[in-house]
CSV table of C-alpha atoms in Angstrom, one decimal:
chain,number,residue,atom,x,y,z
O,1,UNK,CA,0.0,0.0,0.0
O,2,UNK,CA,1.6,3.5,-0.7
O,3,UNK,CA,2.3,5.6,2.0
O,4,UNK,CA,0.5,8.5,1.3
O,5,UNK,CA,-2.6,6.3,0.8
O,6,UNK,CA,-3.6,6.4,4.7
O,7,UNK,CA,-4.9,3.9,6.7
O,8,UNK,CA,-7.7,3.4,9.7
O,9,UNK,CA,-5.5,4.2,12.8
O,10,UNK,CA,-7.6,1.9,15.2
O,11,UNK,CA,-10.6,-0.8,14.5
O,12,UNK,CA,-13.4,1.9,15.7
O,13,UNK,CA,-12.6,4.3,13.6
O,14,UNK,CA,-13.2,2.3,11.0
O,15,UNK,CA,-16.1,0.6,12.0
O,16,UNK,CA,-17.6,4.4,13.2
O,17,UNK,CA,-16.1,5.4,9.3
O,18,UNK,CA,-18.6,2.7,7.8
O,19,UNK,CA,-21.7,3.6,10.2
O,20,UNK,CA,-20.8,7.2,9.6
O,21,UNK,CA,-21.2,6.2,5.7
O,22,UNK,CA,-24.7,4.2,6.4
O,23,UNK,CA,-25.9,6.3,9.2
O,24,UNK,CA,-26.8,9.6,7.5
O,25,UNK,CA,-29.9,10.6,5.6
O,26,UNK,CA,-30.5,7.0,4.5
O,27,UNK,CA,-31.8,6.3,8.3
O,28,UNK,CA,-32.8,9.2,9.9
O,29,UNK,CA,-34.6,11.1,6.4
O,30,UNK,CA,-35.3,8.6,3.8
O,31,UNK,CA,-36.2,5.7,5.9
O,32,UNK,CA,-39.1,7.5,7.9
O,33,UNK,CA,-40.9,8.8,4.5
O,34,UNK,CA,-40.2,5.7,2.7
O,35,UNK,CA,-41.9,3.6,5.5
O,36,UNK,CA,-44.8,6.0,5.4
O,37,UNK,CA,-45.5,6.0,1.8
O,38,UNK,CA,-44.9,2.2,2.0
O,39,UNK,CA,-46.7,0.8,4.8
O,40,UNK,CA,-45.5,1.2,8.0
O,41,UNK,CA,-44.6,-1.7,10.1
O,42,UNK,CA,-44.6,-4.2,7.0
O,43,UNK,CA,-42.4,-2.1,4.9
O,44,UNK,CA,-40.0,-1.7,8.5
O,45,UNK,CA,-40.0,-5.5,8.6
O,46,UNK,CA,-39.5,-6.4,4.8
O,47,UNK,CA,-36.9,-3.6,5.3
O,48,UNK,CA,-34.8,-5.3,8.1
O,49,UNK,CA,-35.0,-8.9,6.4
O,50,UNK,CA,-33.6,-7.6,3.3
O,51,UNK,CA,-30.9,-5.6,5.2
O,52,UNK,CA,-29.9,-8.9,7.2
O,53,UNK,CA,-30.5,-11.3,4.1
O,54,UNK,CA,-29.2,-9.2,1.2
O,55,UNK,CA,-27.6,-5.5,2.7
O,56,UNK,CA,-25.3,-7.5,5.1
O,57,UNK,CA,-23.4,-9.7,2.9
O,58,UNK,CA,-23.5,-7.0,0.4
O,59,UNK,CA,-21.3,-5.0,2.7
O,60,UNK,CA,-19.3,-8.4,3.8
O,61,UNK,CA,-18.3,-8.6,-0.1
O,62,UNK,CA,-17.6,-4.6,-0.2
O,63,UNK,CA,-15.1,-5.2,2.2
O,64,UNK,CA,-13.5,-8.1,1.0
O,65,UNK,CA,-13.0,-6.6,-2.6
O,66,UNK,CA,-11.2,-3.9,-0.6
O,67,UNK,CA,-8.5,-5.3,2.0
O,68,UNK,CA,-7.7,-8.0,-0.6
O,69,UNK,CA,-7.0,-5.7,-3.3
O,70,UNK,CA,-5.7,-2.8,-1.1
O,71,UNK,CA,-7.0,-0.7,-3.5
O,72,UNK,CA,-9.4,2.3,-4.2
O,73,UNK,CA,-12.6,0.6,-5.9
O,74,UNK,CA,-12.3,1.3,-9.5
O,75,UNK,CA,-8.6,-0.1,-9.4
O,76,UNK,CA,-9.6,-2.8,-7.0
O,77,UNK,CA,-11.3,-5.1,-9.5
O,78,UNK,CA,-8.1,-4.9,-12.0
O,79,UNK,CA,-6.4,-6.1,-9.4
O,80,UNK,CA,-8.6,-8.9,-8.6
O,81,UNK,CA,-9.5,-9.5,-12.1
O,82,UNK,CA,-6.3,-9.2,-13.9
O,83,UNK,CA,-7.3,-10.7,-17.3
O,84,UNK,CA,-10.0,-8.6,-18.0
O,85,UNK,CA,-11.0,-4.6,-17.9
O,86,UNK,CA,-14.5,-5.2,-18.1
O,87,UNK,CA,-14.8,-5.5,-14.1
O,88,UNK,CA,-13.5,-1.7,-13.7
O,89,UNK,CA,-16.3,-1.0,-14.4
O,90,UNK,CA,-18.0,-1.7,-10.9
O,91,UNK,CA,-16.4,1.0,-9.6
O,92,UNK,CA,-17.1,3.3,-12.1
O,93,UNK,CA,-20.6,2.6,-12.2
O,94,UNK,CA,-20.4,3.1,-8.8
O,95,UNK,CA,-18.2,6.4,-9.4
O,96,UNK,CA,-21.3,7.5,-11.6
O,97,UNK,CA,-23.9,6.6,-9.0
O,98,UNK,CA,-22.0,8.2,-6.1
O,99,UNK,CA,-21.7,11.6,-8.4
O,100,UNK,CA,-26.2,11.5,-9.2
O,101,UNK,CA,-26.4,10.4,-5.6
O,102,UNK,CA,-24.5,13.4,-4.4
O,103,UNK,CA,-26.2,15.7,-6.9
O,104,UNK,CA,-29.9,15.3,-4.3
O,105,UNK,CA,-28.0,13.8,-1.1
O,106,UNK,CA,-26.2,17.7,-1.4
O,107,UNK,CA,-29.6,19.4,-1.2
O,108,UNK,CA,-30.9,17.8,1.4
O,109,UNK,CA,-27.7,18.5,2.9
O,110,UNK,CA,-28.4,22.5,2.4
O,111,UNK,CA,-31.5,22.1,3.7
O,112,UNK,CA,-30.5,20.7,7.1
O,113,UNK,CA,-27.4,23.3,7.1
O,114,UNK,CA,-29.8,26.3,6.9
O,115,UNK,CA,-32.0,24.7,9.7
O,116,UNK,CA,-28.7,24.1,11.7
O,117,UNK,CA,-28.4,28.0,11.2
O,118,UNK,CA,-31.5,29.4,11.6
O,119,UNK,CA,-32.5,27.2,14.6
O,120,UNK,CA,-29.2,28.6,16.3
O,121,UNK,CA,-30.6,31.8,16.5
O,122,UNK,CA,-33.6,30.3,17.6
O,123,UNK,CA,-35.9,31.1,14.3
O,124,UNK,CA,-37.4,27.2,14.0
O,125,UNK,CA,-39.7,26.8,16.9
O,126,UNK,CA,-42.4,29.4,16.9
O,127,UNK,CA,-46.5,28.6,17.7
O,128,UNK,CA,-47.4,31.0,14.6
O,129,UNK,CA,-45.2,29.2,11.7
O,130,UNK,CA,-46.5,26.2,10.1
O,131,UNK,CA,-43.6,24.0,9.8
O,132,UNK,CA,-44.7,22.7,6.5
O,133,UNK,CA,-44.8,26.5,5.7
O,134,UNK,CA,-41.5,27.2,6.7
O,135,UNK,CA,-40.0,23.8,4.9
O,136,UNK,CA,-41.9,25.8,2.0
O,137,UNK,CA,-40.1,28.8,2.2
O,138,UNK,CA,-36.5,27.3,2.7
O,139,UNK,CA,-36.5,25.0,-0.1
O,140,UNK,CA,-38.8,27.3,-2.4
O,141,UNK,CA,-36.3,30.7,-2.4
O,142,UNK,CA,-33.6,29.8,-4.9
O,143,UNK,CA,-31.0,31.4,-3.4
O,144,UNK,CA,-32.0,30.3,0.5
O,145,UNK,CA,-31.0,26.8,-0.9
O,146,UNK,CA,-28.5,27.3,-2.9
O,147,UNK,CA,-26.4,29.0,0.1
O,148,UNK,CA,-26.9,25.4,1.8
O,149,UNK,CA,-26.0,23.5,-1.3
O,150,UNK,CA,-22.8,25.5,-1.1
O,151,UNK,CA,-21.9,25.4,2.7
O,152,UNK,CA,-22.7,21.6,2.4
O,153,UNK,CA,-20.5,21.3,-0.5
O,154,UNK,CA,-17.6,23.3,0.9
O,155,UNK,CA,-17.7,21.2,4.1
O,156,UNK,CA,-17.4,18.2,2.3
O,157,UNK,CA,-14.2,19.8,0.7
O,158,UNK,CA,-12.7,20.5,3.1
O,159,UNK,CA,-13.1,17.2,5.5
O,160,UNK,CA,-12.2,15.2,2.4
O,161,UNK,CA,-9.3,17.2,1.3
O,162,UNK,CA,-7.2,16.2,4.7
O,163,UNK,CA,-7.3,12.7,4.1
O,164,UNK,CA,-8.5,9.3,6.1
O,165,UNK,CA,-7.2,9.8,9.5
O,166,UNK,CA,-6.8,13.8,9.7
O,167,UNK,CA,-10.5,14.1,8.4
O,168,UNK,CA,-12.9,11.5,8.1
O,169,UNK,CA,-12.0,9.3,11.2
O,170,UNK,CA,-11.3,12.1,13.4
O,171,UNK,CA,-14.9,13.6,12.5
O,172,UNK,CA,-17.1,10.3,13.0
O,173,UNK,CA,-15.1,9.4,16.6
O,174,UNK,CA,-16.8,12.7,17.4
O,175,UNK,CA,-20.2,13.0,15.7
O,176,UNK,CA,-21.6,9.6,15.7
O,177,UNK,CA,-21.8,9.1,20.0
O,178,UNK,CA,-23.4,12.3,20.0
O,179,UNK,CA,-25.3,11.8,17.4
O,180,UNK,CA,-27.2,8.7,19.7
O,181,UNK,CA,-27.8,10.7,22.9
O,182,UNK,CA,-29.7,13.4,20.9
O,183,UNK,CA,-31.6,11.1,19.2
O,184,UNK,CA,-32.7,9.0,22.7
O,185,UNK,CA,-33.4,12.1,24.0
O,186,UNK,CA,-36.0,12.9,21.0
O,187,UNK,CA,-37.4,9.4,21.0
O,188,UNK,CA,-38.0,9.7,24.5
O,189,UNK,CA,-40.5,13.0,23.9
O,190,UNK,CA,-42.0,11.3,21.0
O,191,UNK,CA,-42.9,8.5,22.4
O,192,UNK,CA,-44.8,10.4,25.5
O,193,UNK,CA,-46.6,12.7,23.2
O,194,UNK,CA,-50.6,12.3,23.0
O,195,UNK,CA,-52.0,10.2,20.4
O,196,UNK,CA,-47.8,9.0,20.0
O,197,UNK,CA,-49.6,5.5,20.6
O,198,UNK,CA,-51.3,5.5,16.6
O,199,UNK,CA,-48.0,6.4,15.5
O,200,UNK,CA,-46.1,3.5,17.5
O,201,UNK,CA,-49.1,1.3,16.2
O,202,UNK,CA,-48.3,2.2,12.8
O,203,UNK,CA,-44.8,1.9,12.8
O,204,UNK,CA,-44.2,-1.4,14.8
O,205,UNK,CA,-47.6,-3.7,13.9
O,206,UNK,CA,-46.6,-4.6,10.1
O,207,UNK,CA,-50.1,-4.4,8.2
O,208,UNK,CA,-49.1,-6.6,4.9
O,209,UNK,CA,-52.1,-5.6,3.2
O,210,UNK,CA,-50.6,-2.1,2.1
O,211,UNK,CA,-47.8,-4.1,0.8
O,212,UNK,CA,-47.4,-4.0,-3.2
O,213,UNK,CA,-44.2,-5.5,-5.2
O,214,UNK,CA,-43.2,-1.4,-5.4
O,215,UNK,CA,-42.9,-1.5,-1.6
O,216,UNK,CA,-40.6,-4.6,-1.8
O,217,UNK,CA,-38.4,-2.6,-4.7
O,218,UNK,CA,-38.3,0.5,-2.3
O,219,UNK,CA,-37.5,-1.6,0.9
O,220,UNK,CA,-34.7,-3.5,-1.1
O,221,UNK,CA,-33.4,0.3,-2.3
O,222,UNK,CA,-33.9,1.9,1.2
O,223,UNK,CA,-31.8,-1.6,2.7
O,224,UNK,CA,-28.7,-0.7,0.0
O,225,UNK,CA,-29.7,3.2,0.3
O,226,UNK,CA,-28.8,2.6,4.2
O,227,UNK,CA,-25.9,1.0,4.0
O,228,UNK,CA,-24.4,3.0,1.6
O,229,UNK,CA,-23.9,-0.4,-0.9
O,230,UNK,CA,-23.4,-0.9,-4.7
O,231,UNK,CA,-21.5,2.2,-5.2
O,232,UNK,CA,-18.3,0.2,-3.8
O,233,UNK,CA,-17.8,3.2,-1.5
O,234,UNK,CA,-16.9,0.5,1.1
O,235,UNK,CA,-14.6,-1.0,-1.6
O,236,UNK,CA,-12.6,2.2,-0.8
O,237,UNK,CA,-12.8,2.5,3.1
O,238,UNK,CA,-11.6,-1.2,3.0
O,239,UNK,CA,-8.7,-0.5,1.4
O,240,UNK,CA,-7.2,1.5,4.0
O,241,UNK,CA,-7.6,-1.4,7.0
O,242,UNK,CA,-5.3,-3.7,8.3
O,243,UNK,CA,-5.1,-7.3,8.0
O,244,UNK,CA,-6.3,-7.9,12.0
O,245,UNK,CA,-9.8,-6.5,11.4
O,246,UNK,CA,-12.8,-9.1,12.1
O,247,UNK,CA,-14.7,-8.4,8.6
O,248,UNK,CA,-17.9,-10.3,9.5
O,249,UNK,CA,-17.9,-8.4,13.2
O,250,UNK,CA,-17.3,-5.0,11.7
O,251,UNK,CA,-20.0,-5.4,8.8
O,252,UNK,CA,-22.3,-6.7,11.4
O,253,UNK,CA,-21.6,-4.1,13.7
O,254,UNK,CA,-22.6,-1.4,10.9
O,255,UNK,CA,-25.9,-3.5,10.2
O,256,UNK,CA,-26.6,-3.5,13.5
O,257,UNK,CA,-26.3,0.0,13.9
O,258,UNK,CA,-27.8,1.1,11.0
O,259,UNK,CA,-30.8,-0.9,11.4
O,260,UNK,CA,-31.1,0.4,15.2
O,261,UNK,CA,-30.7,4.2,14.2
O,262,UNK,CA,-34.0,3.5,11.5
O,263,UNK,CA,-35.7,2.1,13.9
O,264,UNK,CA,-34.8,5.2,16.4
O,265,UNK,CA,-36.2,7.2,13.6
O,266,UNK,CA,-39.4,5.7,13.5
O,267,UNK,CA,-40.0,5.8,16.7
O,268,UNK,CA,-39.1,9.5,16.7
O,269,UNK,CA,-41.2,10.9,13.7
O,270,UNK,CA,-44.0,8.8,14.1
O,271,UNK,CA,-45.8,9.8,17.4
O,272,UNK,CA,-45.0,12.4,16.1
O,273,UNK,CA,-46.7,12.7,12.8
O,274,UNK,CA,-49.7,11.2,14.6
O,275,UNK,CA,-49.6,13.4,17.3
O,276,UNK,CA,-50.0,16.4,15.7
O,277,UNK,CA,-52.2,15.3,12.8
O,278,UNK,CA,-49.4,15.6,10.0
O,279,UNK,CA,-49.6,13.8,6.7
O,280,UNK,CA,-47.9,10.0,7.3
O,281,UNK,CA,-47.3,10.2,3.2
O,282,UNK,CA,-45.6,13.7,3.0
O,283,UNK,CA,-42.8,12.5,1.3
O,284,UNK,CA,-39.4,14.3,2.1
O,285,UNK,CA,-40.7,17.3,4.0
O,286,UNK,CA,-41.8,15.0,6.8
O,287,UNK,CA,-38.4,15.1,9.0
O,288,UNK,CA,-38.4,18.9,8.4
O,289,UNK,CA,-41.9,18.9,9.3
O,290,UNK,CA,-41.8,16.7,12.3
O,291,UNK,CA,-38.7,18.1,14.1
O,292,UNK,CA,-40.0,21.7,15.2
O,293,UNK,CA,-43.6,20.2,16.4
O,294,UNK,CA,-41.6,17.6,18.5
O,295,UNK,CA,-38.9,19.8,20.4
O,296,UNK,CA,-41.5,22.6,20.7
O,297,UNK,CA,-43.2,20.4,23.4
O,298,UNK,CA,-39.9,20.3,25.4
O,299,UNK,CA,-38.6,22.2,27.6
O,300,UNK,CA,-35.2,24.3,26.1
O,301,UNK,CA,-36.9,22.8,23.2
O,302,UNK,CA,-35.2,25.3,20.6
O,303,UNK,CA,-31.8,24.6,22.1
O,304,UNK,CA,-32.4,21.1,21.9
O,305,UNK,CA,-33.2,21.3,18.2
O,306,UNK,CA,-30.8,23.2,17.4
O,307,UNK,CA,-28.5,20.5,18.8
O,308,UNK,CA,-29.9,17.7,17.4
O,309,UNK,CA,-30.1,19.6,13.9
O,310,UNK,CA,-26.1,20.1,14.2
O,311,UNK,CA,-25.5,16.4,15.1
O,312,UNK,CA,-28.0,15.5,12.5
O,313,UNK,CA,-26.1,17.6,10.1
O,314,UNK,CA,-22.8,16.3,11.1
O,315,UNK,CA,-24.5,12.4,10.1
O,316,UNK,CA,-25.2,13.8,7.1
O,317,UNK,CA,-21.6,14.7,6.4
O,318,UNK,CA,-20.1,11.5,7.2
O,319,UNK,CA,-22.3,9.9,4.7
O,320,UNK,CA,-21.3,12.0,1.8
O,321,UNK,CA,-17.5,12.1,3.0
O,322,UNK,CA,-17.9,8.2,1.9
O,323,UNK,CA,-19.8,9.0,-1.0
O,324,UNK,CA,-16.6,11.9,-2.5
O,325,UNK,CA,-14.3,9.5,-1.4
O,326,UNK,CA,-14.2,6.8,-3.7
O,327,UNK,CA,-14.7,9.4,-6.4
O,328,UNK,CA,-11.6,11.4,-5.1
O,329,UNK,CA,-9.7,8.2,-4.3
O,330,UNK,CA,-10.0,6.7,-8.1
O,331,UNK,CA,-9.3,10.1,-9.6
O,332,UNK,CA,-5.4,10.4,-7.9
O,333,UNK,CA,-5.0,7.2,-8.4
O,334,UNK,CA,-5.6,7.1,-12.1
O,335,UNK,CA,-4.0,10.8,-12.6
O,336,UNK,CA,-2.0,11.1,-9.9
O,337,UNK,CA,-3.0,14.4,-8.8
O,338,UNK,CA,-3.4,16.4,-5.5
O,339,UNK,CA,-6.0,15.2,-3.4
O,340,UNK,CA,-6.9,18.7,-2.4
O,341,UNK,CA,-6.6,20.3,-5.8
O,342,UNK,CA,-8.9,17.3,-7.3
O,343,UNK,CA,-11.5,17.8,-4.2
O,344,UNK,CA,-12.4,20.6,-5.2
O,345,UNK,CA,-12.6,20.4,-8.8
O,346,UNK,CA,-15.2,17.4,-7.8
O,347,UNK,CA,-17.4,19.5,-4.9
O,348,UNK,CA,-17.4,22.2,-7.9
O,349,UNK,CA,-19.3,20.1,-10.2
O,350,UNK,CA,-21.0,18.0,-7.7
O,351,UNK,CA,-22.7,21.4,-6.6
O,352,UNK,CA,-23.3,22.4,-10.6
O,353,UNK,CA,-24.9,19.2,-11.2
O,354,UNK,CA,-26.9,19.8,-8.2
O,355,UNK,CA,-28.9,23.2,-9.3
O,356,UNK,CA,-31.3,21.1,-10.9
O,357,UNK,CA,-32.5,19.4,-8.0
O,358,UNK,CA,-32.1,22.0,-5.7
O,359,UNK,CA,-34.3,24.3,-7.5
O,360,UNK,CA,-37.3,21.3,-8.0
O,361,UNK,CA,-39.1,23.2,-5.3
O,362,UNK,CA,-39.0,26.7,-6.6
O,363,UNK,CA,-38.1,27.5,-10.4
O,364,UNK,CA,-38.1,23.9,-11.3
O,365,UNK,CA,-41.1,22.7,-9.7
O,366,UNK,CA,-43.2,22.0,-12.7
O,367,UNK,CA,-40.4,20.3,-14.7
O,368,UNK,CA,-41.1,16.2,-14.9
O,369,UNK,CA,-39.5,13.4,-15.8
O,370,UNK,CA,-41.7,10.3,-16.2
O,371,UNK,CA,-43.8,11.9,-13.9
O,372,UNK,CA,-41.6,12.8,-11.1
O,373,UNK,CA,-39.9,15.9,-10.2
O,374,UNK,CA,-36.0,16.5,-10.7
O,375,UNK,CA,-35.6,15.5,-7.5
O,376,UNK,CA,-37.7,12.4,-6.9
O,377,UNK,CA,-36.3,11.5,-10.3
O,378,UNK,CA,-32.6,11.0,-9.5
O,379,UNK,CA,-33.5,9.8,-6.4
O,380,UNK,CA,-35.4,7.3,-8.1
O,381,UNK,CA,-32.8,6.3,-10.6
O,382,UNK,CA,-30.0,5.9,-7.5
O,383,UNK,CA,-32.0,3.8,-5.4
O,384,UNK,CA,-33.4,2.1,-7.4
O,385,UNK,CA,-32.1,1.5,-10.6
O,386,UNK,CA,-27.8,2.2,-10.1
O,387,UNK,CA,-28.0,0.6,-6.5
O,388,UNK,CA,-29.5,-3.2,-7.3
O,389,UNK,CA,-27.7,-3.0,-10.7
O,390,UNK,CA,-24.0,-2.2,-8.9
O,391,UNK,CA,-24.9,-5.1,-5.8
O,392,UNK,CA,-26.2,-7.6,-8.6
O,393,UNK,CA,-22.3,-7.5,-10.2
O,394,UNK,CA,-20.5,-6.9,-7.2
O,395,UNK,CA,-22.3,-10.7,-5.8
O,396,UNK,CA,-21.4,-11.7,-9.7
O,397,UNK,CA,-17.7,-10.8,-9.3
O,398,UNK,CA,-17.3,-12.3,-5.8
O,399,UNK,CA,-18.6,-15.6,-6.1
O,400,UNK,CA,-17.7,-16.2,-10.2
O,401,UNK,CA,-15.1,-14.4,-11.0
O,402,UNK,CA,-13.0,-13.3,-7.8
O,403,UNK,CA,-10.6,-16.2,-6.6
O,404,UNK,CA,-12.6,-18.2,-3.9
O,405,UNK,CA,-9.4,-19.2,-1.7
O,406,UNK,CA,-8.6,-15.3,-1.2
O,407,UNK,CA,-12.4,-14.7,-0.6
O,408,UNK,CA,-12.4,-17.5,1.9
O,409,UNK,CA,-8.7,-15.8,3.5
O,410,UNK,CA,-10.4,-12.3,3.9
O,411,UNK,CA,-13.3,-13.7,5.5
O,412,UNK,CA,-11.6,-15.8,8.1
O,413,UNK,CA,-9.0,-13.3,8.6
O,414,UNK,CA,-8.9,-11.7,12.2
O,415,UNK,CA,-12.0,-13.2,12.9
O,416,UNK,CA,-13.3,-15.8,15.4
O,417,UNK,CA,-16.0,-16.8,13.1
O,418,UNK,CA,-15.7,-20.4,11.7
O,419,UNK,CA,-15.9,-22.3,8.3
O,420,UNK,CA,-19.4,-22.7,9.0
O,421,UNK,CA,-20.7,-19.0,8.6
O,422,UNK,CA,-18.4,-18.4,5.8
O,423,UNK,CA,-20.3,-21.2,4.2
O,424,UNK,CA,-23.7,-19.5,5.4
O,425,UNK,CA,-22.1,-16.4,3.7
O,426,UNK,CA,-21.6,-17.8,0.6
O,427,UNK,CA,-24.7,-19.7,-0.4
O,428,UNK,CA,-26.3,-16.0,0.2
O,429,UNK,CA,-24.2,-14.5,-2.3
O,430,UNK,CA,-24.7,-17.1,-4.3
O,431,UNK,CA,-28.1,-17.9,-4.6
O,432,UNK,CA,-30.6,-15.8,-2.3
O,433,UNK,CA,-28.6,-12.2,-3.3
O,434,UNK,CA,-28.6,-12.3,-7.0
O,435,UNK,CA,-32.5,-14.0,-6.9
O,436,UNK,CA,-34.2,-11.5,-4.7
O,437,UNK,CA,-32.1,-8.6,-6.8
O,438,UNK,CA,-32.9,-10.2,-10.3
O,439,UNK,CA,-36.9,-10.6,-9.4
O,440,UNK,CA,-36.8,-7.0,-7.8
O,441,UNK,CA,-35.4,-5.7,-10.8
O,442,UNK,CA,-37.4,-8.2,-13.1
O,443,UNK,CA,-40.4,-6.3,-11.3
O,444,UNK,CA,-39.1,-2.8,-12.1
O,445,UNK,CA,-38.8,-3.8,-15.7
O,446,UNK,CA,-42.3,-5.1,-16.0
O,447,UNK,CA,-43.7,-2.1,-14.2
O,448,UNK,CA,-41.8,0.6,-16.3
């Protein structure tokens, strides 16, 4: 490995680096409004199968592709697939879908930054705003969100720019604790709200009969979405750890957490949404929606939003720091180039390509595509579409093409865990993985 390259310094930081990747907007945004247009506590549980099932041994197989080939992930499937150039272009699928993902991930991102700012100065909480009104008026004043898209944008820069220890490990030993305490303390209030009972009831007592094949498609994109899997963004963070790390116990210590932290958010937003009569299928105002109405029944409420909003913010971060990462990564390794110089050539264009979707809710709003806005459109595409597609040839490469005695070595190494579960591991991979991706995607096909 080259020396500038970097490595974890400890076996937390990386495993708080991989949360930090899945822990972001896929749990605590996405998951709450995905689960609400989707069915509740059905969706919730479809959702954890498929994360256990198909999202863990996804990230498993990330991480093996990674320390084996001690590369970043476009380069890591030449190296493991010598013979052939047609493998490369995992990674660079998954360089394309980390590049739309970051062009709506970004906005969201601006969104929560000028929450972070104006709930500082304690602007958020007030009896006589609507906070579906005030959502409105963020996101539907161009220039209002565009100053977020660019403060987002520049802290990803920057964070990126120093490198593996220096920025992203340092930031995630920091945010992610934090990160829990604010969110027990919201679930907590939620939870003792009036009427938080319906809300609990919807969330946790699965009703299948609002379940449709596009419910199983969204939980299966929401289980990758959360994760951060398919883009071989964990490719990348693999190839800066050393040979002592349990694989297995770290990805299952990711899954773990990741599925915990949705299930934190459900139980957060929806008391809350009952509570207070809100819209269960608002789509991706709901967070922003929920948030003031919840911490304005608590007391020091608008210092505890403001709190959570900066820790929720910093979550946020850490998920797009993985997502410029394997874009920076490949780029100085293929050219050879300053990491800085190149970081910001990439958070330039990210934030170009991102005008579109950040102005879906002002200038934009009556442009659509296959009948969903800008927005809802790439987000579709991403989830959807990129994210089964990338985890369909990644499971392809591991078990047919990548050799199966240093897939076997990766597994085994540093870990506890016997022959047994990496057997358990691979009959996933090979047959209940690619089945459940190819009839999700068989589904999309039909439907589209």
């Amino acid at each position: 490995m080259e020396k500038s390259k970097g490595q974890w310094s400890s076996k937390l930081g990386f495993v708080l680096a991989s949360a930090g990747a899945a822990i972001g907007l896929g749990a605590i945004w996405k998951m709450p409004y995905v689960a609400g247009q989707s069915g509740g506590g059905a969706f919730f549980l479809i959702f954890v199968l498929l994360t256990l099932l198909i999202g863990l041994p996804m990230l498993l197989s990330e991480y093996i592709i990674g320390r084996a080939a001690q590369k970043e992930a476009v380069t890591a499937y030449k190296v493991l697939a010598p013979n052939t150039k047609a493998w490369a272009w995992i990674g660079k699928l998954g360089i394309i879908g980390c590049f739309l993902l970051l062009s709506f991930y970004s906005v969201v991102g601006g969104w929560i930054f000028v929450y972070s700012g104006v709930s500082v100065v304690g602007n958020v909480i007030d009896p006589n705003l609507d906070p579906g009104a005030f959502f409105g008026q963020v996101t539907g004043t161009p220039w209002i969100a565009l100053v977020g898209l660019a403060l987002f944008t520049i802290a990803n820069i920057i964070v990126i720019a120093l490198g593996v220890q220096n920025g992203i490990e340092k930031a995630n030993k920091f945010m992610m604790p934090l990160l829990f305490i604010m969110f027990f303390i919201l679930v907590v209030r939620a939870v003792t709200l009036d009427g938080a009972m319906e809300g609990i009831k919807f969330f946790l007592y699965p009703d299948f009969s609002n379940i449709t094949g596009e419910s199983i498609l969204y939980a299966l994109g929401q289980s990758f979405f959360a994760l951060a899997v398919g883009f071989s963004c964990l490719v990348t963070y693999s190839s800066y750890l050393k040979k002592d790390v349990s694989l297995p116990n770290s990805a299952g210590s990711v899954v773990g957490l990741s599925i915990f932290v949705s299930f934190l958010a459900g139980l957060a937003i929806f008391p809350v949404v009952f509570a207070f009569d809100m819209e269960v299928t608002s789509g991706p105002p709901l967070l922003f929606m929920v948030l003031p109405a919840a911490f304005s029944q608590m007391p020091f409420g608008e210092l505890f939003l403001a709190l959570f909003l900066i820790l929720f913010l910093f979550a946020t971060l850490t998920s797009s720091f993985s997502l410029y990462e394997i874009i920076v990564a490949a780029t100085v390794e293929k050219w050879n180039v300053s990491r800085a110089k190149i970081t910001i050539v990439i958070g330039v264009l990210v934030f170009i390509a991102a005008i579109p979707s950040t102005l879906t809710y002002s200038t934009l709003g009556d442009v659509s595509i296959f009948g969903r806005n800008i927005f809802d459109f790439t987000d579709f595409v991403v989830s959807n579409v990129i994210l089964p597609i990338g985890n369909l040839l990644i499971a392809i490469f591991i078990i047919h093409i990548m050799d199966k005695q240093l897939v076997k070595k990766e597994f085994l190494q540093g870990s506890q865990m016997g022959e047994g579960f990496y057997k358990v591991y691979r009959f996933l991979m090979t047959f209940v993985v690619p089945t459940v991706i190819l009839v999700v995607l068989g589904y999309l096909i039909i439907q589209y």
